[in-house]
PDB file of C-alpha atoms in Angstrom:
ATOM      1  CA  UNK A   1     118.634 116.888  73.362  1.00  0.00           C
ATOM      2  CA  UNK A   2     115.529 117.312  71.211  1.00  0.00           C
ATOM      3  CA  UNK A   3     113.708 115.095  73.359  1.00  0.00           C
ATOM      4  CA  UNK A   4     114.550 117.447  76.394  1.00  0.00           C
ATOM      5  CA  UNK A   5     113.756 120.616  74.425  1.00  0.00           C
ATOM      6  CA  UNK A   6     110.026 119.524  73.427  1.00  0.00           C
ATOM      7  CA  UNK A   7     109.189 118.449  76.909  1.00  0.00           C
ATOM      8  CA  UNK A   8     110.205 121.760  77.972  1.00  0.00           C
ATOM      9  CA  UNK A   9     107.748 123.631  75.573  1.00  0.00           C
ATOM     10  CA  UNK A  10     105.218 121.514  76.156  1.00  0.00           C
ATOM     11  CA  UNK A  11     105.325 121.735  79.798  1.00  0.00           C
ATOM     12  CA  UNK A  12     105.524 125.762  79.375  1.00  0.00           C
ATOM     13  CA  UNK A  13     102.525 125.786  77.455  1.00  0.00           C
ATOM     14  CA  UNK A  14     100.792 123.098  79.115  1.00  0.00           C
ATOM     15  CA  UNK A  15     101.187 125.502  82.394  1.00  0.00           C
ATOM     16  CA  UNK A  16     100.234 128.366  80.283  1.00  0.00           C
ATOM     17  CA  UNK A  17      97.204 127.230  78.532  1.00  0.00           C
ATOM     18  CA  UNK A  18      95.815 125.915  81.185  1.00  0.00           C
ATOM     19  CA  UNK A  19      95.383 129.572  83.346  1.00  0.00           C
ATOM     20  CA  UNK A  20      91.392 128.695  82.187  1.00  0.00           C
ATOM     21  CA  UNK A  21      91.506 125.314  83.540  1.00  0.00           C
ATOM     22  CA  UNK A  22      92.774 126.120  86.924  1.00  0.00           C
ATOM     23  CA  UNK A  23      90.247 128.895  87.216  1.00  0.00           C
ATOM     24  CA  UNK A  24      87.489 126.455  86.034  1.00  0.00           C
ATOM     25  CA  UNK A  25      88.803 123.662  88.357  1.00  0.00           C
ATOM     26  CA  UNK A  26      88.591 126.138  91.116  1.00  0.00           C
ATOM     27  CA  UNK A  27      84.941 126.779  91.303  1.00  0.00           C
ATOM     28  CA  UNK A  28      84.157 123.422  90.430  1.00  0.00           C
ATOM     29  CA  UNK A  29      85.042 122.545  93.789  1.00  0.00           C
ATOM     30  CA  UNK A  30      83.266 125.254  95.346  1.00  0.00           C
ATOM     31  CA  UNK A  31      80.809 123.033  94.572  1.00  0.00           C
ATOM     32  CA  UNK A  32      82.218 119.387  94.362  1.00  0.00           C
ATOM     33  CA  UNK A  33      85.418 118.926  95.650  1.00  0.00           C
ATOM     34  CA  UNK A  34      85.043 115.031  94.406  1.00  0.00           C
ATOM     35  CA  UNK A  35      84.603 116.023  90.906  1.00  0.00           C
ATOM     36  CA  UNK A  36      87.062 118.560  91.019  1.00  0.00           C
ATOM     37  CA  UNK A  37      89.861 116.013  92.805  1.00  0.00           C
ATOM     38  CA  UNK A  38      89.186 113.512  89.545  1.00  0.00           C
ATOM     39  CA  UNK A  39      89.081 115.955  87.246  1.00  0.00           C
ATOM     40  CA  UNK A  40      92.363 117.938  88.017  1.00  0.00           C
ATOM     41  CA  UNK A  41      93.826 113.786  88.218  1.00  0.00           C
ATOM     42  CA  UNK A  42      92.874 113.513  84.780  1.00  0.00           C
ATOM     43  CA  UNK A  43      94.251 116.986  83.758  1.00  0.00           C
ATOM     44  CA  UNK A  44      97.836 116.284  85.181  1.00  0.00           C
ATOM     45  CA  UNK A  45      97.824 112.023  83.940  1.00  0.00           C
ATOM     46  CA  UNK A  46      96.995 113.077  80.600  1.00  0.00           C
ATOM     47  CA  UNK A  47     100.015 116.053  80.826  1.00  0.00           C
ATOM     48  CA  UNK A  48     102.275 113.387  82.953  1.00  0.00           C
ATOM     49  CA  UNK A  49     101.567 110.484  79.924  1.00  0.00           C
ATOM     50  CA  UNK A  50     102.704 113.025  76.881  1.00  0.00           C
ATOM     51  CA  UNK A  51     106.329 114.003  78.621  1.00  0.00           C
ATOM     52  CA  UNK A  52     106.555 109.849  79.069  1.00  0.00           C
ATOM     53  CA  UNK A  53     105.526 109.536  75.640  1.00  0.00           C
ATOM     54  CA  UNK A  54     107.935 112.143  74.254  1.00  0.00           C
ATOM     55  CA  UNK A  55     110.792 110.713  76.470  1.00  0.00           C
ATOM     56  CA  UNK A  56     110.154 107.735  74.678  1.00  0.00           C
ATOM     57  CA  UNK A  57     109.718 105.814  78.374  1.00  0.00           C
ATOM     58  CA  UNK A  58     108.283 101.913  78.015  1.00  0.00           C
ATOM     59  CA  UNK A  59     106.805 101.117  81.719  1.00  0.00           C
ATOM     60  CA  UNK A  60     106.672  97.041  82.620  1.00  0.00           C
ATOM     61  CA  UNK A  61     104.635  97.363  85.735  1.00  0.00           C
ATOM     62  CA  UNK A  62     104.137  94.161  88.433  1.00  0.00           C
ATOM     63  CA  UNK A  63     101.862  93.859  91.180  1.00  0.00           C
ATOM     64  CA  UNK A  64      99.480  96.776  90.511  1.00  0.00           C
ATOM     65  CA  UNK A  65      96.645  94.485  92.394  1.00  0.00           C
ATOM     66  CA  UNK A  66      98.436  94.917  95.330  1.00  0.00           C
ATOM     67  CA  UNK A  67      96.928  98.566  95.193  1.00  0.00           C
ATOM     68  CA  UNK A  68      93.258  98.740  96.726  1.00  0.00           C
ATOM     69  CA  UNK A  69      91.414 101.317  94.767  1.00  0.00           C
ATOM     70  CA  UNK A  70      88.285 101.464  97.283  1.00  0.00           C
ATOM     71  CA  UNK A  71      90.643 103.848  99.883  1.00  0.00           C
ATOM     72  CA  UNK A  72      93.857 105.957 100.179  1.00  0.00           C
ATOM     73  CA  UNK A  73      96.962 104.902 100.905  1.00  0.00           C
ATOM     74  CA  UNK A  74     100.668 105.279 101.811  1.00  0.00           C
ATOM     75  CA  UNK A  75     102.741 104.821  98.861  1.00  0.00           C
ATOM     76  CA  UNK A  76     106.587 104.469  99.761  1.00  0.00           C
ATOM     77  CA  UNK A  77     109.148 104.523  97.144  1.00  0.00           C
ATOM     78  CA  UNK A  78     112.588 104.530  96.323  1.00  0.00           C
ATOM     79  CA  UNK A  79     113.679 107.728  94.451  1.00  0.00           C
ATOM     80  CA  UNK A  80     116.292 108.047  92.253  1.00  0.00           C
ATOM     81  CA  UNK A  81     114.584 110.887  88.885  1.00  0.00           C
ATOM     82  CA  UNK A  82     112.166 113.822  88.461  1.00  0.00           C
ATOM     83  CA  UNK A  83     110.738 111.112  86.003  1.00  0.00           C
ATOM     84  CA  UNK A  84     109.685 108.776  89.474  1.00  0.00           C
ATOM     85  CA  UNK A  85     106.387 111.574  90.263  1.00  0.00           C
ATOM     86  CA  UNK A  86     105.505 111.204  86.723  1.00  0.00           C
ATOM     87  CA  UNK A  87     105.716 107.324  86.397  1.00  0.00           C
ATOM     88  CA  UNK A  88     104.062 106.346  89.630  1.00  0.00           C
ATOM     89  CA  UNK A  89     101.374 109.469  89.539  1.00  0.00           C
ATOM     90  CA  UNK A  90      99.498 108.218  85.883  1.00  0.00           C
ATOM     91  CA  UNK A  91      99.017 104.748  87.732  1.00  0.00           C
ATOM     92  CA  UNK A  92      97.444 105.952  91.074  1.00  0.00           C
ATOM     93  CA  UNK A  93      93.411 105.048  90.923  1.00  0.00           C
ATOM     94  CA  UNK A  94      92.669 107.781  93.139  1.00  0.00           C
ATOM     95  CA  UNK A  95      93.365 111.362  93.694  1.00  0.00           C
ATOM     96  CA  UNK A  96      96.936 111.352  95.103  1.00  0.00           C
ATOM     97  CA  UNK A  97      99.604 113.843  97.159  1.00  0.00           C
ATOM     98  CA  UNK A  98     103.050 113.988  97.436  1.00  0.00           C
ATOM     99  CA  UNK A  99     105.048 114.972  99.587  1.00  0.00           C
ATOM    100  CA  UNK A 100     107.616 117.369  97.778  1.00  0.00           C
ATOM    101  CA  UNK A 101     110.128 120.160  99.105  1.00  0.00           C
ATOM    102  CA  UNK A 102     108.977 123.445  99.810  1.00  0.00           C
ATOM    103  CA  UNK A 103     110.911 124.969  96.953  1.00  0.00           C
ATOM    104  CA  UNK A 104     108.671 123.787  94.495  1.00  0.00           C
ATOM    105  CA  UNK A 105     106.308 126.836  96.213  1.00  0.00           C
ATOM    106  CA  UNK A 106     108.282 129.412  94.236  1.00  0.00           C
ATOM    107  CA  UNK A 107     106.970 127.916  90.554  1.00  0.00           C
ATOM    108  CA  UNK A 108     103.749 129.711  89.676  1.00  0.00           C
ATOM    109  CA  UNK A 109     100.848 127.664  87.716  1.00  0.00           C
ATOM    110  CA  UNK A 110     102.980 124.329  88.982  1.00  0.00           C
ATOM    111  CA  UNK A 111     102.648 124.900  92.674  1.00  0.00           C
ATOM    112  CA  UNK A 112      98.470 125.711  92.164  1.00  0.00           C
ATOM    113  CA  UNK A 113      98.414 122.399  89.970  1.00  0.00           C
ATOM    114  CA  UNK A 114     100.422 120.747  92.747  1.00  0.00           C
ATOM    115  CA  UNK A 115      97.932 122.182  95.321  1.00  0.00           C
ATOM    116  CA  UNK A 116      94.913 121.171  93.371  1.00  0.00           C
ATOM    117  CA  UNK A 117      96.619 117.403  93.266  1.00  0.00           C
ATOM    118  CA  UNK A 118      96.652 117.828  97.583  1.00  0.00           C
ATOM    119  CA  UNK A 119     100.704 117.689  97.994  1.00  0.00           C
ATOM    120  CA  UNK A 120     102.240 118.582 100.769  1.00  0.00           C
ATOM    121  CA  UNK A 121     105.315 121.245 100.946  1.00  0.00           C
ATOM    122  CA  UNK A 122     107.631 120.150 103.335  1.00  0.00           C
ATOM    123  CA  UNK A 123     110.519 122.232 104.714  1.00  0.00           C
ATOM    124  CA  UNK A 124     113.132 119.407 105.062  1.00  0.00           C
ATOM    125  CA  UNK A 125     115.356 122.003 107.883  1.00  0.00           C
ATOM    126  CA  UNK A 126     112.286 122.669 110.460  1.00  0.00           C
ATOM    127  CA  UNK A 127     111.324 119.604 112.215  1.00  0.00           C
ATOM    128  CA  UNK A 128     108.429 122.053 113.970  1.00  0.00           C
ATOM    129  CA  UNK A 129     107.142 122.356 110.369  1.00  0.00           C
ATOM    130  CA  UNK A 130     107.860 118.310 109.702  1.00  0.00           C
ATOM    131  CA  UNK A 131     105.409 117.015 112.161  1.00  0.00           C
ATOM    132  CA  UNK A 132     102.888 119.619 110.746  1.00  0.00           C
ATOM    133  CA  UNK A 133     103.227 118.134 107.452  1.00  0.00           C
ATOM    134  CA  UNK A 134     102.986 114.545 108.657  1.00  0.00           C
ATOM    135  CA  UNK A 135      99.381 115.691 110.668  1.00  0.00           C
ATOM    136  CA  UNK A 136      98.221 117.037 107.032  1.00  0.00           C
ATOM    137  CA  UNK A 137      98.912 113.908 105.449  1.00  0.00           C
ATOM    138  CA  UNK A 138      96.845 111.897 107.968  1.00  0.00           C
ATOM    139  CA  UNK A 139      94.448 114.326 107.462  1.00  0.00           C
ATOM    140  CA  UNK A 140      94.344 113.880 103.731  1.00  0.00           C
ATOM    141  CA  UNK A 141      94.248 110.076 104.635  1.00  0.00           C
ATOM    142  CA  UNK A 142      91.239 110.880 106.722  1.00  0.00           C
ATOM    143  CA  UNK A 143      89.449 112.860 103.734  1.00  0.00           C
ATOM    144  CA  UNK A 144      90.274 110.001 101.029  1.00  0.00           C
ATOM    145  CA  UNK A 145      93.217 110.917  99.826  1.00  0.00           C
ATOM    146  CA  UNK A 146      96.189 108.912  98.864  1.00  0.00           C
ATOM    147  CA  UNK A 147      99.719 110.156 100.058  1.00  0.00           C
ATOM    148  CA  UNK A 148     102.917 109.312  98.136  1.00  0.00           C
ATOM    149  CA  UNK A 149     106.572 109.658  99.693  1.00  0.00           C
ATOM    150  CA  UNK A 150     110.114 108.718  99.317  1.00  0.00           C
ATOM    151  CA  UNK A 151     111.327 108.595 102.618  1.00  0.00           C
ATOM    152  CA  UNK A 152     115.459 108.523 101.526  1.00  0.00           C
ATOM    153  CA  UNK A 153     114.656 112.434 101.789  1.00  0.00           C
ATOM    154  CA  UNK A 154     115.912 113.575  98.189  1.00  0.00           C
ATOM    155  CA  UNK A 155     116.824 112.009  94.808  1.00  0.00           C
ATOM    156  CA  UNK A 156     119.409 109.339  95.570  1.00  0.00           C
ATOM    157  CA  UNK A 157     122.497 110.069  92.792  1.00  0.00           C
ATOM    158  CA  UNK A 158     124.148 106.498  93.349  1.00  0.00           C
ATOM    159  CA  UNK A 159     122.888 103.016  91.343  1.00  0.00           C
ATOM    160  CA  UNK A 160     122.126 100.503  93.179  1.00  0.00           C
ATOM    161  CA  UNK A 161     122.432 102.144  96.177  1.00  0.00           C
ATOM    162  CA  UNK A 162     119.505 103.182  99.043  1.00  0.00           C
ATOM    163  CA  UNK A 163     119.638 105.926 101.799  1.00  0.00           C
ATOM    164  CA  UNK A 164     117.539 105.253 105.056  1.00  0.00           C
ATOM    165  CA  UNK A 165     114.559 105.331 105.187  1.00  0.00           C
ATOM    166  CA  UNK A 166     112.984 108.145 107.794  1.00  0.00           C
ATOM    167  CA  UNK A 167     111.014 106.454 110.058  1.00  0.00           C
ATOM    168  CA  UNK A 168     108.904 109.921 110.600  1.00  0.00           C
ATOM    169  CA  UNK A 169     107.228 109.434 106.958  1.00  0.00           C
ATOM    170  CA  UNK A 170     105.357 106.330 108.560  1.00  0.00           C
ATOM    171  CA  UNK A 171     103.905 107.981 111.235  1.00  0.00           C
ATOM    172  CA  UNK A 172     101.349 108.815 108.415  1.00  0.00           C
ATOM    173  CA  UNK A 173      99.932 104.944 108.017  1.00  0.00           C
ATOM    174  CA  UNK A 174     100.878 104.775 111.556  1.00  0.00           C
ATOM    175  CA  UNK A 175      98.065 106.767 112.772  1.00  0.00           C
ATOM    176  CA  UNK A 176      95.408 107.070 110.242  1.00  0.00           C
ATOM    177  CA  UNK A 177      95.424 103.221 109.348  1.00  0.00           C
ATOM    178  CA  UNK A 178      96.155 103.189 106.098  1.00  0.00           C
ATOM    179  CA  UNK A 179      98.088 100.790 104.104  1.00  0.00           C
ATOM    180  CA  UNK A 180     101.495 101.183 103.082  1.00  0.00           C
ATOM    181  CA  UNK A 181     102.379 100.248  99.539  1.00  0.00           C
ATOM    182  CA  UNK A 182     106.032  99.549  98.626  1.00  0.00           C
ATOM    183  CA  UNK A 183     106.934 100.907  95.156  1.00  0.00           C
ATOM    184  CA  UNK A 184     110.372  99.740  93.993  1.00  0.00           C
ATOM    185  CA  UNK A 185     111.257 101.687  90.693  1.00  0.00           C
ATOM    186  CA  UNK A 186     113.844 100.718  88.392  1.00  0.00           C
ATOM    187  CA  UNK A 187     116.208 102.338  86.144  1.00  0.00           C
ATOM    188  CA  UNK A 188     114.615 106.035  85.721  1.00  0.00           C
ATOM    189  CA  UNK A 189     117.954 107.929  86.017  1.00  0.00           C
ATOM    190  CA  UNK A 190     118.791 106.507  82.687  1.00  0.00           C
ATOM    191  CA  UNK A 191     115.746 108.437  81.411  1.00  0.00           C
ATOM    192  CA  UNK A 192     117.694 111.952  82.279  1.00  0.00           C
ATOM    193  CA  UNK A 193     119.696 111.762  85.057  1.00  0.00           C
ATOM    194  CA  UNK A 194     122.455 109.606  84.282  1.00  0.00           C
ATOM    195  CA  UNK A 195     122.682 111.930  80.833  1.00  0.00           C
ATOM    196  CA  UNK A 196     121.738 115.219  81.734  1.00  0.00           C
ATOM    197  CA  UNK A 197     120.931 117.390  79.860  1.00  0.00           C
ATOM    198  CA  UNK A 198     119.534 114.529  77.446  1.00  0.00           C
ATOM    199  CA  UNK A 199     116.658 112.411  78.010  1.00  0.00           C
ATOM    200  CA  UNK A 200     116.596 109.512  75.899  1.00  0.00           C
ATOM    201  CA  UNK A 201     114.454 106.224  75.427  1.00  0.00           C
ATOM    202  CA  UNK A 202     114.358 103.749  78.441  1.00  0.00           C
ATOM    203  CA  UNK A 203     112.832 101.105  79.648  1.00  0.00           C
ATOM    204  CA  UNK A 204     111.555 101.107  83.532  1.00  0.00           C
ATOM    205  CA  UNK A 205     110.354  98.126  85.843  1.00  0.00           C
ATOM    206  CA  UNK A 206     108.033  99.435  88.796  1.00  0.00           C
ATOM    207  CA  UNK A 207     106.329  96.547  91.118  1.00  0.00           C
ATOM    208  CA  UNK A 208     104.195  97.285  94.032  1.00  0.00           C
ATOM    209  CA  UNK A 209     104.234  95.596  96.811  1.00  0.00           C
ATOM    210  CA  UNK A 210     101.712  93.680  99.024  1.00  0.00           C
ATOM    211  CA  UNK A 211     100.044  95.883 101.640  1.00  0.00           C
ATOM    212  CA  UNK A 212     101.503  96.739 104.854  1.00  0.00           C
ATOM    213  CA  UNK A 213      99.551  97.685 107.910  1.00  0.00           C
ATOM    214  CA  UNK A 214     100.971  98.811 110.949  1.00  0.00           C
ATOM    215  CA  UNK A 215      98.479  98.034 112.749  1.00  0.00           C
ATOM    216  CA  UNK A 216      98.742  94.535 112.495  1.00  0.00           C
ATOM    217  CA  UNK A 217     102.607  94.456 113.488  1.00  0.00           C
ATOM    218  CA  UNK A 218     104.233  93.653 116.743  1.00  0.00           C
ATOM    219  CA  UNK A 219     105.068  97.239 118.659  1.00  0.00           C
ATOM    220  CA  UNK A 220     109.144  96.517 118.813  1.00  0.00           C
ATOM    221  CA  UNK A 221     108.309  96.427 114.674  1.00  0.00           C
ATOM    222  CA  UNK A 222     106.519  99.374 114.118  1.00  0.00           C
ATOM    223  CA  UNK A 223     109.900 101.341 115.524  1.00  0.00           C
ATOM    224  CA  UNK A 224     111.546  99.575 112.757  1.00  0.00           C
ATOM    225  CA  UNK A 225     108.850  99.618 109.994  1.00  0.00           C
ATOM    226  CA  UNK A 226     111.032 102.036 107.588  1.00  0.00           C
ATOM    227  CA  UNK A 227     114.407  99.721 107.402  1.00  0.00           C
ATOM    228  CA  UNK A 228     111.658  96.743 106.426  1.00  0.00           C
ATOM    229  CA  UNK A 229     109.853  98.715 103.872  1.00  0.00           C
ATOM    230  CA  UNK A 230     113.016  99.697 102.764  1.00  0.00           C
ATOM    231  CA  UNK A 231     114.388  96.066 102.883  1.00  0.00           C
ATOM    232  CA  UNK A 232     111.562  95.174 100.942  1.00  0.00           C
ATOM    233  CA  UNK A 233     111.551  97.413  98.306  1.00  0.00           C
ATOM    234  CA  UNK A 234     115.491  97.081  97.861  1.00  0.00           C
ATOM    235  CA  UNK A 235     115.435  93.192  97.257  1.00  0.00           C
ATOM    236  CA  UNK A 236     112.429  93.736  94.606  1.00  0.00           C
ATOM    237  CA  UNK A 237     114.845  96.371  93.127  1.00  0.00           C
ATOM    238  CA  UNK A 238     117.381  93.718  93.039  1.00  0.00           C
ATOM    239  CA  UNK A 239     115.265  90.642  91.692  1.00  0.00           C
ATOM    240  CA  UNK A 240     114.126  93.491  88.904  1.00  0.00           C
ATOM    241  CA  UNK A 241     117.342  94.797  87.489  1.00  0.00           C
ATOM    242  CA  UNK A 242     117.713  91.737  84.989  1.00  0.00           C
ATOM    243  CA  UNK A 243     114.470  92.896  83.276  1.00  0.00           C
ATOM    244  CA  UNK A 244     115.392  97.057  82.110  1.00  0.00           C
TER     245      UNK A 244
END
């Protein structure tokens, strides 16, 4: 429980103290949006690696040259903790959105950070408002940004277990060209989840995947591309499991 209690505080005053920061952040890209972008990355990895540190989290991590770090692209991951954004974001090379629920608009000082980091709010109950959201990602694609999502929809609450995949979160890669990255995380639940309110020490395997681009693939397997990805990521999550 102590663990839980000083990630709390320090998130509070991490969103507190840094009022100045976001105000700074915000005319430096009146001027730069590029330095701003790497700058707000660093911000939020440096606030992202303390809570892992404090949780006590060890992080094996396999494949990360699958990643190309000279343009965006689609990361696609299976989702199963809060702790999942946190893990895969202080990896990403590049400035990086996701793709979260529009809820998270009612937290001040955490939806401007999550604004500043391009995500994208998505209202999960107006399919109008869905495809809007998928033409901001391509956009975002377009401008250099990478885009992360996990396409089961919400935090899966089984083990071992994987919703579909919606095929709509493709559409990104789909039409911007982008690669899609496979992420297949293991074992974060037992970081807080699987002991809530607790968070205790773990140990979590994430591997990326080899690229993906759909616009190499046959047509009849683009209509299919989420139930591979999601294929691919579940046998990875499989061949892991020994290792946590």
């Amino acid at each position: 429980m102590i663990r839980f209690i000083i990630i709390v505080i320090f998130v509070v005053l991490f969103l507190v103290c840094s009022i100045p920061l976001l105000i700074i952040e915000y005319f430096i890209g009146k001027f730069n949006m590029d330095i701003k972008n790497r700058s707000s990355l660093a911000i939020v990895n440096w606030a992202f690696g303390v809570c892992l540190f404090i949780a006590g989290t060890k992080v094996t991590v396999i494949g990360e040259e699958n990643v190309p770090t000279d343009k965006p692209v689609l990361y696609i991951g299976n989702h199963r903790s809060y702790f999942d954004i946190l893990i895969t974001y202080v990896r990403v090379p590049r400035p990086t959105g996701y793709v979260a629920k529009k809820e998270m608009l009612k937290y001040p000082l955490l939806r401007n950070w999550m604004k500043y980091l391009h995500c994208l709010f998505l209202d999960r109950d107006d399919i109008k408002q869905g495809l809007e959201t998928i033409k901001e990602g391509i956009e975002k694609i377009n401008s250099g940004i990478s885009i992360c999502i996990f396409p089961e929809g919400t935090r899966n609450k089984e083990n071992d277990t994987f919703l579909p995949f919606h095929e709509g979160s493709f559409k990104i890669a789909e039409r911007s060209g982008c690669a899609i990255i496979p992420m297949s995380i293991n074992n974060t639940a037992s970081i807080f989840e699987d002991q809530f309110p607790r968070i205790k020490k773990s140990h979590v395997v994430i591997e990326y995947g080899k690229p993906i681009y759909m616009s190499e693939m046959a047509r009849e397997d683009k209509k299919k591309i989420g139930a591979s990805v999601r294929e691919i990521i579940k046998d990875t999550y499989f061949k892991n499991k020994n290792l946590v």
